[in-house]
């Protein structure tokens, strides 16, 4: 959609969105999870029988939620990018990554703090990438509102 509507500018947005998600996933999956090595609730013997696991228990560690971080990074980047166009509705789109994060708790694969920190990490990555997009991409390749 972005490429069809905005042509080359849309391509640059898509490239930046992919880099934004890559950055949040790198930090979440390959730095935080390795450093903290926190077991998922579905893998922790203390929680067995107390959680209602609705999906298979994923392998790997829990802190931070990569689903929450990756979704928030892209949505936050887009919110900042289209903020002049969206006006007050811009905050509404942040419900989507929050719902993804909540679903991770609901199905029993993450603790609430994993999701909260994932959302914060994602917002930071989205903000940093938006700053880099504005600062280093030539104005001719950016969307102007």
Tab-separated table of N, CA and C in Angstrom:
chain	number	residue	atom	x	y	z
A	1	UNK	N	0.822	-1.195	0.000
A	1	UNK	CA	0.000	0.000	0.000
A	1	UNK	C	0.867	1.259	0.000
A	2	UNK	N	1.885	1.280	0.846
A	2	UNK	CA	2.743	2.464	0.928
A	2	UNK	C	3.464	2.728	-0.390
A	3	UNK	N	3.937	1.678	-1.045
A	3	UNK	CA	4.638	1.841	-2.322
A	3	UNK	C	3.666	2.297	-3.410
A	4	UNK	N	2.453	1.752	-3.408
A	4	UNK	CA	1.461	2.162	-4.405
A	4	UNK	C	1.074	3.623	-4.190
A	5	UNK	N	0.829	4.006	-2.949
A	5	UNK	CA	0.364	5.367	-2.667
A	5	UNK	C	1.487	6.402	-2.751
A	6	UNK	N	2.657	6.071	-2.201
A	6	UNK	CA	3.726	7.062	-2.086
A	6	UNK	C	4.942	6.796	-2.971
A	7	UNK	N	4.896	5.741	-3.804
A	7	UNK	CA	5.966	5.409	-4.755
A	7	UNK	C	7.312	5.190	-4.039
A	8	UNK	N	8.352	5.920	-4.444
A	8	UNK	CA	9.682	5.751	-3.862
A	8	UNK	C	9.694	6.108	-2.380
A	9	UNK	N	8.918	7.108	-2.002
A	9	UNK	CA	8.836	7.488	-0.586
A	9	UNK	C	8.271	6.332	0.240
A	10	UNK	N	7.294	5.640	-0.317
A	10	UNK	CA	6.716	4.485	0.357
A	10	UNK	C	7.699	3.342	0.502
A	11	UNK	N	8.556	3.179	-0.494
A	11	UNK	CA	9.595	2.159	-0.419
A	11	UNK	C	10.555	2.459	0.726
A	12	UNK	N	10.926	3.739	0.859
A	12	UNK	CA	11.808	4.130	1.962
A	12	UNK	C	11.138	3.906	3.317
A	13	UNK	N	9.844	4.146	3.383
A	13	UNK	CA	9.124	3.874	4.634
A	13	UNK	C	9.171	2.377	4.937
A	14	UNK	N	8.925	1.559	3.921
A	14	UNK	CA	8.960	0.115	4.107
A	14	UNK	C	10.328	-0.385	4.546
A	15	UNK	N	11.365	0.147	3.945
A	15	UNK	CA	12.732	-0.233	4.329
A	15	UNK	C	13.004	0.166	5.776
A	16	UNK	N	12.576	1.357	6.146
A	16	UNK	CA	12.788	1.825	7.522
A	16	UNK	C	11.961	1.006	8.499
A	17	UNK	N	10.735	0.629	8.121
A	17	UNK	CA	9.916	-0.218	8.995
A	17	UNK	C	10.589	-1.571	9.217
A	18	UNK	N	11.145	-2.150	8.162
A	18	UNK	CA	11.840	-3.436	8.292
A	18	UNK	C	13.064	-3.293	9.194
A	19	UNK	N	13.798	-2.221	9.036
A	19	UNK	CA	14.961	-1.981	9.893
A	19	UNK	C	14.535	-1.751	11.336
A	20	UNK	N	13.401	-1.090	11.527
A	20	UNK	CA	12.881	-0.841	12.872
A	20	UNK	C	12.547	-2.159	13.560
A	21	UNK	N	11.848	-3.027	12.836
A	21	UNK	CA	11.507	-4.326	13.412
A	21	UNK	C	12.760	-5.163	13.632
A	22	UNK	N	13.697	-5.096	12.722
A	22	UNK	CA	14.951	-5.822	12.882
A	22	UNK	C	15.717	-5.372	14.117
A	23	UNK	N	15.746	-4.065	14.349
A	23	UNK	CA	16.436	-3.537	15.525
A	23	UNK	C	15.771	-4.013	16.808
A	24	UNK	N	14.450	-3.918	16.881
A	24	UNK	CA	13.762	-4.342	18.112
A	24	UNK	C	13.907	-5.844	18.320
A	25	UNK	N	13.860	-6.621	17.253
A	25	UNK	CA	14.013	-8.066	17.400
A	25	UNK	C	15.432	-8.434	17.814
A	26	UNK	N	16.406	-7.753	17.250
A	26	UNK	CA	17.797	-8.004	17.629
A	26	UNK	C	18.009	-7.754	19.119
A	27	UNK	N	17.526	-6.621	19.590
A	27	UNK	CA	17.718	-6.278	21.006
A	27	UNK	C	16.938	-7.232	21.897
A	28	UNK	N	15.688	-7.499	21.546
A	28	UNK	CA	14.846	-8.355	22.381
A	28	UNK	C	15.323	-9.803	22.378
A	29	UNK	N	15.467	-10.373	21.206
A	29	UNK	CA	15.761	-11.808	21.099
A	29	UNK	C	17.225	-12.169	21.311
A	30	UNK	N	18.118	-11.310	20.872
A	30	UNK	CA	19.529	-11.688	20.881
A	30	UNK	C	20.360	-10.968	21.935
A	31	UNK	N	19.761	-10.048	22.658
A	31	UNK	CA	20.490	-9.392	23.751
A	31	UNK	C	19.764	-9.635	25.069
A	32	UNK	N	18.533	-9.122	25.199
A	32	UNK	CA	17.810	-9.241	26.470
A	32	UNK	C	17.530	-10.695	26.858
A	33	UNK	N	17.015	-11.476	25.930
A	33	UNK	CA	16.660	-12.857	26.274
A	33	UNK	C	17.891	-13.668	26.654
A	34	UNK	N	18.983	-13.445	25.972
A	34	UNK	CA	20.222	-14.165	26.286
A	34	UNK	C	20.785	-13.703	27.626
A	35	UNK	N	20.711	-12.409	27.902
A	35	UNK	CA	21.269	-11.872	29.141
A	35	UNK	C	20.431	-12.280	30.357
A	36	UNK	N	19.113	-12.145	30.265
A	36	UNK	CA	18.252	-12.396	31.428
A	36	UNK	C	17.885	-13.873	31.590
A	37	UNK	N	17.797	-14.635	30.532
A	37	UNK	CA	17.480	-16.067	30.553
A	37	UNK	C	16.298	-16.397	31.475
A	38	UNK	N	15.242	-15.635	31.342
A	38	UNK	CA	14.059	-15.846	32.174
A	38	UNK	C	13.158	-16.898	31.518
A	39	UNK	N	12.773	-17.896	32.300
A	39	UNK	CA	11.888	-18.939	31.793
A	39	UNK	C	10.502	-18.377	31.517
A	40	UNK	N	9.857	-18.934	30.506
A	40	UNK	CA	8.475	-18.568	30.205
A	40	UNK	C	7.570	-19.156	31.295
A	41	UNK	N	6.402	-18.543	31.530
A	41	UNK	CA	5.493	-19.102	32.536
A	41	UNK	C	5.104	-20.551	32.226
A	42	UNK	N	4.999	-20.882	30.945
A	42	UNK	CA	4.619	-22.241	30.563
A	42	UNK	C	5.748	-23.245	30.765
A	43	UNK	N	6.975	-22.757	31.018
A	43	UNK	CA	8.117	-23.643	31.247
A	43	UNK	C	8.521	-23.683	32.716
A	44	UNK	N	7.968	-22.804	33.508
A	44	UNK	CA	8.335	-22.664	34.920
A	44	UNK	C	7.468	-23.594	35.762
A	45	UNK	N	8.098	-24.503	36.479
A	45	UNK	CA	7.363	-25.471	37.302
A	45	UNK	C	6.460	-24.799	38.331
A	46	UNK	N	6.821	-23.604	38.782
A	46	UNK	CA	6.000	-22.901	39.782
A	46	UNK	C	4.640	-22.493	39.231
A	47	UNK	N	4.523	-22.370	37.905
A	47	UNK	CA	3.274	-21.916	37.292
A	47	UNK	C	2.469	-23.033	36.649
A	48	UNK	N	3.043	-24.211	36.540
A	48	UNK	CA	2.312	-25.323	35.923
A	48	UNK	C	1.043	-25.613	36.728
A	49	UNK	N	-0.045	-25.742	36.051
A	49	UNK	CA	-1.334	-25.963	36.701
A	49	UNK	C	-2.033	-24.683	37.110
A	50	UNK	N	-1.314	-23.560	37.096
A	50	UNK	CA	-1.900	-22.270	37.478
A	50	UNK	C	-2.217	-21.398	36.272
A	51	UNK	N	-1.619	-21.740	35.137
A	51	UNK	CA	-1.904	-20.980	33.921
A	51	UNK	C	-2.679	-21.868	32.953
A	52	UNK	N	-3.441	-21.237	32.130
A	52	UNK	CA	-4.205	-21.935	31.114
A	52	UNK	C	-3.481	-21.746	29.791
A	53	UNK	N	-2.579	-22.651	29.480
A	53	UNK	CA	-1.778	-22.548	28.263
A	53	UNK	C	-2.667	-22.840	27.059
A	54	UNK	N	-2.891	-21.835	26.235
A	54	UNK	CA	-3.803	-21.968	25.102
A	54	UNK	C	-3.104	-22.295	23.793
A	55	UNK	N	-1.789	-22.187	23.766
A	55	UNK	CA	-1.001	-22.523	22.583
A	55	UNK	C	0.167	-23.375	23.050
A	56	UNK	N	0.911	-23.916	22.118
A	56	UNK	CA	2.100	-24.652	22.496
A	56	UNK	C	3.111	-23.733	23.169
A	57	UNK	N	3.877	-24.286	24.051
A	57	UNK	CA	4.875	-23.482	24.759
A	57	UNK	C	6.094	-23.285	23.860
A	58	UNK	N	6.368	-22.035	23.467
A	58	UNK	CA	7.521	-21.785	22.593
A	58	UNK	C	8.846	-22.066	23.297
A	59	UNK	N	9.828	-22.393	22.513
A	59	UNK	CA	11.174	-22.571	23.060
A	59	UNK	C	11.786	-21.193	23.272
A	60	UNK	N	12.800	-21.135	24.051
A	60	UNK	CA	13.491	-19.873	24.275
A	60	UNK	C	13.018	-19.185	25.540
A	61	UNK	N	13.606	-18.048	25.767
A	61	UNK	CA	13.345	-17.312	27.007
A	61	UNK	C	12.233	-16.287	26.823
A	62	UNK	N	11.856	-15.693	27.946
A	62	UNK	CA	10.645	-14.887	27.980
A	62	UNK	C	10.877	-13.379	27.969
A	63	UNK	N	11.922	-12.897	28.614
A	63	UNK	CA	12.108	-11.448	28.784
A	63	UNK	C	13.044	-10.908	27.718
A	64	UNK	N	12.590	-10.010	26.940
A	64	UNK	CA	11.311	-9.329	26.773
A	64	UNK	C	10.484	-10.010	25.693
A	65	UNK	N	9.208	-9.652	25.626
A	65	UNK	CA	8.347	-10.206	24.597
A	65	UNK	C	8.723	-9.611	23.237
A	66	UNK	N	9.209	-10.463	22.358
A	66	UNK	CA	9.578	-9.990	21.015
A	66	UNK	C	8.345	-9.614	20.196
A	67	UNK	N	7.236	-10.331	20.415
A	67	UNK	CA	6.001	-9.963	19.716
A	67	UNK	C	5.605	-8.528	20.085
A	68	UNK	N	5.634	-8.223	21.369
A	68	UNK	CA	5.257	-6.879	21.815
A	68	UNK	C	6.253	-5.840	21.299
A	69	UNK	N	7.539	-6.130	21.404
A	69	UNK	CA	8.565	-5.174	20.976
A	69	UNK	C	8.488	-4.901	19.478
A	70	UNK	N	8.378	-5.949	18.688
A	70	UNK	CA	8.372	-5.779	17.231
A	70	UNK	C	7.127	-5.048	16.751
A	71	UNK	N	5.973	-5.422	17.292
A	71	UNK	CA	4.742	-4.735	16.901
A	71	UNK	C	4.764	-3.277	17.318
A	72	UNK	N	5.179	-3.014	18.548
A	72	UNK	CA	5.209	-1.626	19.016
A	72	UNK	C	6.213	-0.810	18.216
A	73	UNK	N	7.346	-1.372	17.867
A	73	UNK	CA	8.350	-0.596	17.135
A	73	UNK	C	7.795	-0.102	15.805
A	74	UNK	N	7.128	-0.975	15.066
A	74	UNK	CA	6.585	-0.584	13.760
A	74	UNK	C	5.410	0.378	13.919
A	75	UNK	N	4.478	0.062	14.818
A	75	UNK	CA	3.316	0.936	14.998
A	75	UNK	C	3.723	2.309	15.544
A	76	UNK	N	4.704	2.340	16.448
A	76	UNK	CA	5.146	3.615	17.009
A	76	UNK	C	5.840	4.460	15.940
A	77	UNK	N	6.675	3.810	15.124
A	77	UNK	CA	7.313	4.507	14.007
A	77	UNK	C	6.253	5.106	13.085
A	78	UNK	N	5.255	4.295	12.729
A	78	UNK	CA	4.196	4.772	11.840
A	78	UNK	C	3.383	5.886	12.493
A	79	UNK	N	3.122	5.761	13.790
A	79	UNK	CA	2.379	6.811	14.489
A	79	UNK	C	3.141	8.136	14.415
A	80	UNK	N	4.435	8.093	14.673
A	80	UNK	CA	5.233	9.315	14.620
A	80	UNK	C	5.303	9.870	13.196
A	81	UNK	N	5.427	8.982	12.235
A	81	UNK	CA	5.546	9.403	10.840
A	81	UNK	C	4.267	10.066	10.340
A	82	UNK	N	3.129	9.479	10.670
A	82	UNK	CA	1.858	9.994	10.177
A	82	UNK	C	1.124	10.860	11.197
A	83	UNK	N	1.788	11.268	12.271
A	83	UNK	CA	1.160	12.066	13.330
A	83	UNK	C	0.481	13.339	12.809
A	84	UNK	N	1.103	14.096	11.900
A	84	UNK	CA	0.411	15.299	11.416
A	84	UNK	C	-0.899	14.985	10.691
A	85	UNK	N	-0.958	13.844	10.056
A	85	UNK	CA	-2.146	13.451	9.309
A	85	UNK	C	-3.223	12.864	10.230
A	86	UNK	N	-2.791	12.145	11.251
A	86	UNK	CA	-3.729	11.434	12.115
A	86	UNK	C	-4.334	12.283	13.226
A	87	UNK	N	-3.682	13.371	13.568
A	87	UNK	CA	-4.131	14.249	14.663
A	87	UNK	C	-4.288	13.436	15.954
A	88	UNK	N	-5.447	13.523	16.615
A	88	UNK	CA	-5.661	12.837	17.891
A	88	UNK	C	-5.820	11.324	17.735
A	89	UNK	N	-6.186	10.859	16.559
A	89	UNK	CA	-6.384	9.422	16.339
A	89	UNK	C	-5.077	8.649	16.390
A	90	UNK	N	-3.956	9.367	16.391
A	90	UNK	CA	-2.660	8.682	16.372
A	90	UNK	C	-2.484	7.770	17.583
A	91	UNK	N	-3.045	8.139	18.719
A	91	UNK	CA	-2.887	7.307	19.913
A	91	UNK	C	-3.725	6.037	19.823
A	92	UNK	N	-4.778	6.073	19.043
A	92	UNK	CA	-5.638	4.906	18.877
A	92	UNK	C	-4.880	3.737	18.260
A	93	UNK	N	-3.967	4.015	17.342
A	93	UNK	CA	-3.261	2.916	16.679
A	93	UNK	C	-2.312	2.179	17.622
A	94	UNK	N	-1.984	2.777	18.762
A	94	UNK	CA	-1.127	2.091	19.725
A	94	UNK	C	-1.879	0.991	20.471
A	95	UNK	N	-3.181	0.932	20.296
A	95	UNK	CA	-3.947	-0.166	20.893
A	95	UNK	C	-3.573	-1.506	20.262
A	96	UNK	N	-3.219	-1.494	18.994
A	96	UNK	CA	-2.908	-2.736	18.297
A	96	UNK	C	-1.701	-3.459	18.907
A	97	UNK	N	-0.559	-2.797	19.108
A	97	UNK	CA	0.542	-3.536	19.744
A	97	UNK	C	0.240	-3.903	21.195
A	98	UNK	N	-0.565	-3.103	21.865
A	98	UNK	CA	-0.951	-3.439	23.241
A	98	UNK	C	-1.818	-4.693	23.260
A	99	UNK	N	-2.695	-4.842	22.274
A	99	UNK	CA	-3.523	-6.050	22.190
A	99	UNK	C	-2.661	-7.276	21.882
A	100	UNK	N	-1.666	-7.109	21.042
A	100	UNK	CA	-0.744	-8.227	20.756
A	100	UNK	C	-0.022	-8.623	22.040
A	101	UNK	N	0.445	-7.632	22.779
A	101	UNK	CA	1.125	-7.911	24.041
A	101	UNK	C	0.216	-8.612	25.039
A	102	UNK	N	-1.010	-8.128	25.165
A	102	UNK	CA	-1.957	-8.753	26.081
A	102	UNK	C	-2.224	-10.199	25.682
A	103	UNK	N	-2.314	-10.455	24.395
A	103	UNK	CA	-2.576	-11.827	23.939
A	103	UNK	C	-1.454	-12.769	24.358
A	104	UNK	N	-0.231	-12.277	24.427
A	104	UNK	CA	0.897	-13.105	24.850
A	104	UNK	C	0.778	-13.509	26.315
A	105	UNK	N	0.225	-12.618	27.115
A	105	UNK	CA	-0.035	-12.938	28.527
A	105	UNK	C	-1.208	-13.909	28.616
A	106	UNK	N	-2.249	-13.613	27.870
A	106	UNK	CA	-3.484	-14.392	27.922
A	106	UNK	C	-3.270	-15.855	27.553
A	107	UNK	N	-2.452	-16.107	26.546
A	107	UNK	CA	-2.224	-17.489	26.123
A	107	UNK	C	-1.184	-18.200	26.984
A	108	UNK	N	-0.548	-17.496	27.904
A	108	UNK	CA	0.334	-18.112	28.883
A	108	UNK	C	1.791	-18.236	28.509
A	109	UNK	N	2.262	-17.442	27.547
A	109	UNK	CA	3.661	-17.576	27.145
A	109	UNK	C	4.554	-16.432	27.637
A	110	UNK	N	3.966	-15.387	28.228
A	110	UNK	CA	4.754	-14.274	28.767
A	110	UNK	C	4.159	-13.765	30.069
A	111	UNK	N	5.018	-13.218	30.907
A	111	UNK	CA	4.595	-12.515	32.113
A	111	UNK	C	4.236	-11.080	31.733
A	112	UNK	N	3.415	-10.409	32.525
A	112	UNK	CA	3.071	-9.010	32.214
A	112	UNK	C	4.287	-8.097	32.099
A	113	UNK	N	5.305	-8.288	32.921
A	113	UNK	CA	6.487	-7.421	32.858
A	113	UNK	C	7.271	-7.650	31.561
A	114	UNK	N	7.232	-8.874	31.040
A	114	UNK	CA	7.885	-9.161	29.750
A	114	UNK	C	7.253	-8.333	28.641
A	115	UNK	N	5.925	-8.278	28.667
A	115	UNK	CA	5.185	-7.541	27.644
A	115	UNK	C	5.373	-6.046	27.834
A	116	UNK	N	5.281	-5.576	29.068
A	116	UNK	CA	5.451	-4.144	29.341
A	116	UNK	C	6.823	-3.666	28.874
A	117	UNK	N	7.857	-4.400	29.225
A	117	UNK	CA	9.212	-4.008	28.811
A	117	UNK	C	9.386	-4.160	27.301
A	118	UNK	N	8.734	-5.148	26.699
A	118	UNK	CA	8.769	-5.288	25.246
A	118	UNK	C	8.129	-4.095	24.556
A	119	UNK	N	6.996	-3.631	25.098
A	119	UNK	CA	6.337	-2.456	24.524
A	119	UNK	C	7.214	-1.209	24.663
A	120	UNK	N	7.848	-1.060	25.804
A	120	UNK	CA	8.746	0.091	26.013
A	120	UNK	C	9.936	0.012	25.063
A	121	UNK	N	10.529	-1.172	24.955
A	121	UNK	CA	11.651	-1.361	24.025
A	121	UNK	C	11.227	-1.038	22.596
A	122	UNK	N	10.067	-1.514	22.204
A	122	UNK	CA	9.571	-1.251	20.860
A	122	UNK	C	9.346	0.224	20.602
A	123	UNK	N	8.777	0.920	21.584
A	123	UNK	CA	8.558	2.360	21.432
A	123	UNK	C	9.894	3.092	21.296
A	124	UNK	N	10.878	2.676	22.066
A	124	UNK	CA	12.211	3.303	21.960
A	124	UNK	C	12.823	3.049	20.578
A	125	UNK	N	12.728	1.832	20.095
A	125	UNK	CA	13.270	1.515	18.765
A	125	UNK	C	12.528	2.279	17.676
A	126	UNK	N	11.206	2.346	17.783
A	126	UNK	CA	10.418	3.107	16.810
A	126	UNK	C	10.770	4.579	16.831
A	127	UNK	N	10.971	5.123	18.031
A	127	UNK	CA	11.346	6.531	18.161
A	127	UNK	C	12.724	6.820	17.590
A	128	UNK	N	13.666	5.941	17.871
A	128	UNK	CA	15.030	6.115	17.356
A	128	UNK	C	15.037	6.030	15.827
A	129	UNK	N	14.329	5.058	15.290
A	129	UNK	CA	14.307	4.907	13.837
A	129	UNK	C	13.571	6.066	13.161
A	130	UNK	N	12.552	6.594	13.809
A	130	UNK	CA	11.873	7.774	13.252
A	130	UNK	C	12.830	8.963	13.236
A	131	UNK	N	13.584	9.137	14.300
A	131	UNK	CA	14.573	10.213	14.362
A	131	UNK	C	15.599	10.054	13.241
A	132	UNK	N	16.118	8.826	13.061
A	132	UNK	CA	17.110	8.585	12.016
A	132	UNK	C	16.509	8.796	10.627
A	133	UNK	N	15.264	8.386	10.441
A	133	UNK	CA	14.564	8.591	9.167
A	133	UNK	C	14.471	10.081	8.857
A	134	UNK	N	14.081	10.877	9.832
A	134	UNK	CA	13.929	12.324	9.637
A	134	UNK	C	15.280	13.009	9.452
A	135	UNK	N	16.273	12.555	10.177
A	135	UNK	CA	17.567	13.229	10.186
A	135	UNK	C	18.424	12.898	8.963
A	136	UNK	N	18.429	11.640	8.547
A	136	UNK	CA	19.394	11.231	7.535
A	136	UNK	C	18.819	10.958	6.153
A	137	UNK	N	17.537	10.713	6.062
A	137	UNK	CA	16.947	10.496	4.733
A	137	UNK	C	16.710	11.836	4.089
A	138	UNK	N	17.148	12.033	2.863
A	138	UNK	CA	16.935	13.324	2.198
A	138	UNK	C	15.446	13.694	2.180
A	139	UNK	N	15.164	14.951	2.345
A	139	UNK	CA	13.770	15.442	2.393
A	139	UNK	C	12.979	15.046	1.149
A	140	UNK	N	13.657	14.905	0.030
A	140	UNK	CA	12.966	14.522	-1.213
A	140	UNK	C	12.384	13.119	-1.123
A	141	UNK	N	12.912	12.263	-0.234
A	141	UNK	CA	12.432	10.894	-0.092
A	141	UNK	C	11.465	10.738	1.064
A	142	UNK	N	11.183	11.807	1.797
A	142	UNK	CA	10.282	11.744	2.950
A	142	UNK	C	8.878	12.206	2.561
A	143	UNK	N	7.908	11.750	3.336
A	143	UNK	CA	6.526	12.187	3.127
A	143	UNK	C	6.367	13.568	3.745
A	144	UNK	N	5.736	14.461	3.007
A	144	UNK	CA	5.470	15.815	3.506
A	144	UNK	C	3.974	15.994	3.667
A	145	UNK	N	3.564	16.456	4.830
A	145	UNK	CA	2.149	16.688	5.065
A	145	UNK	C	1.847	18.164	5.036
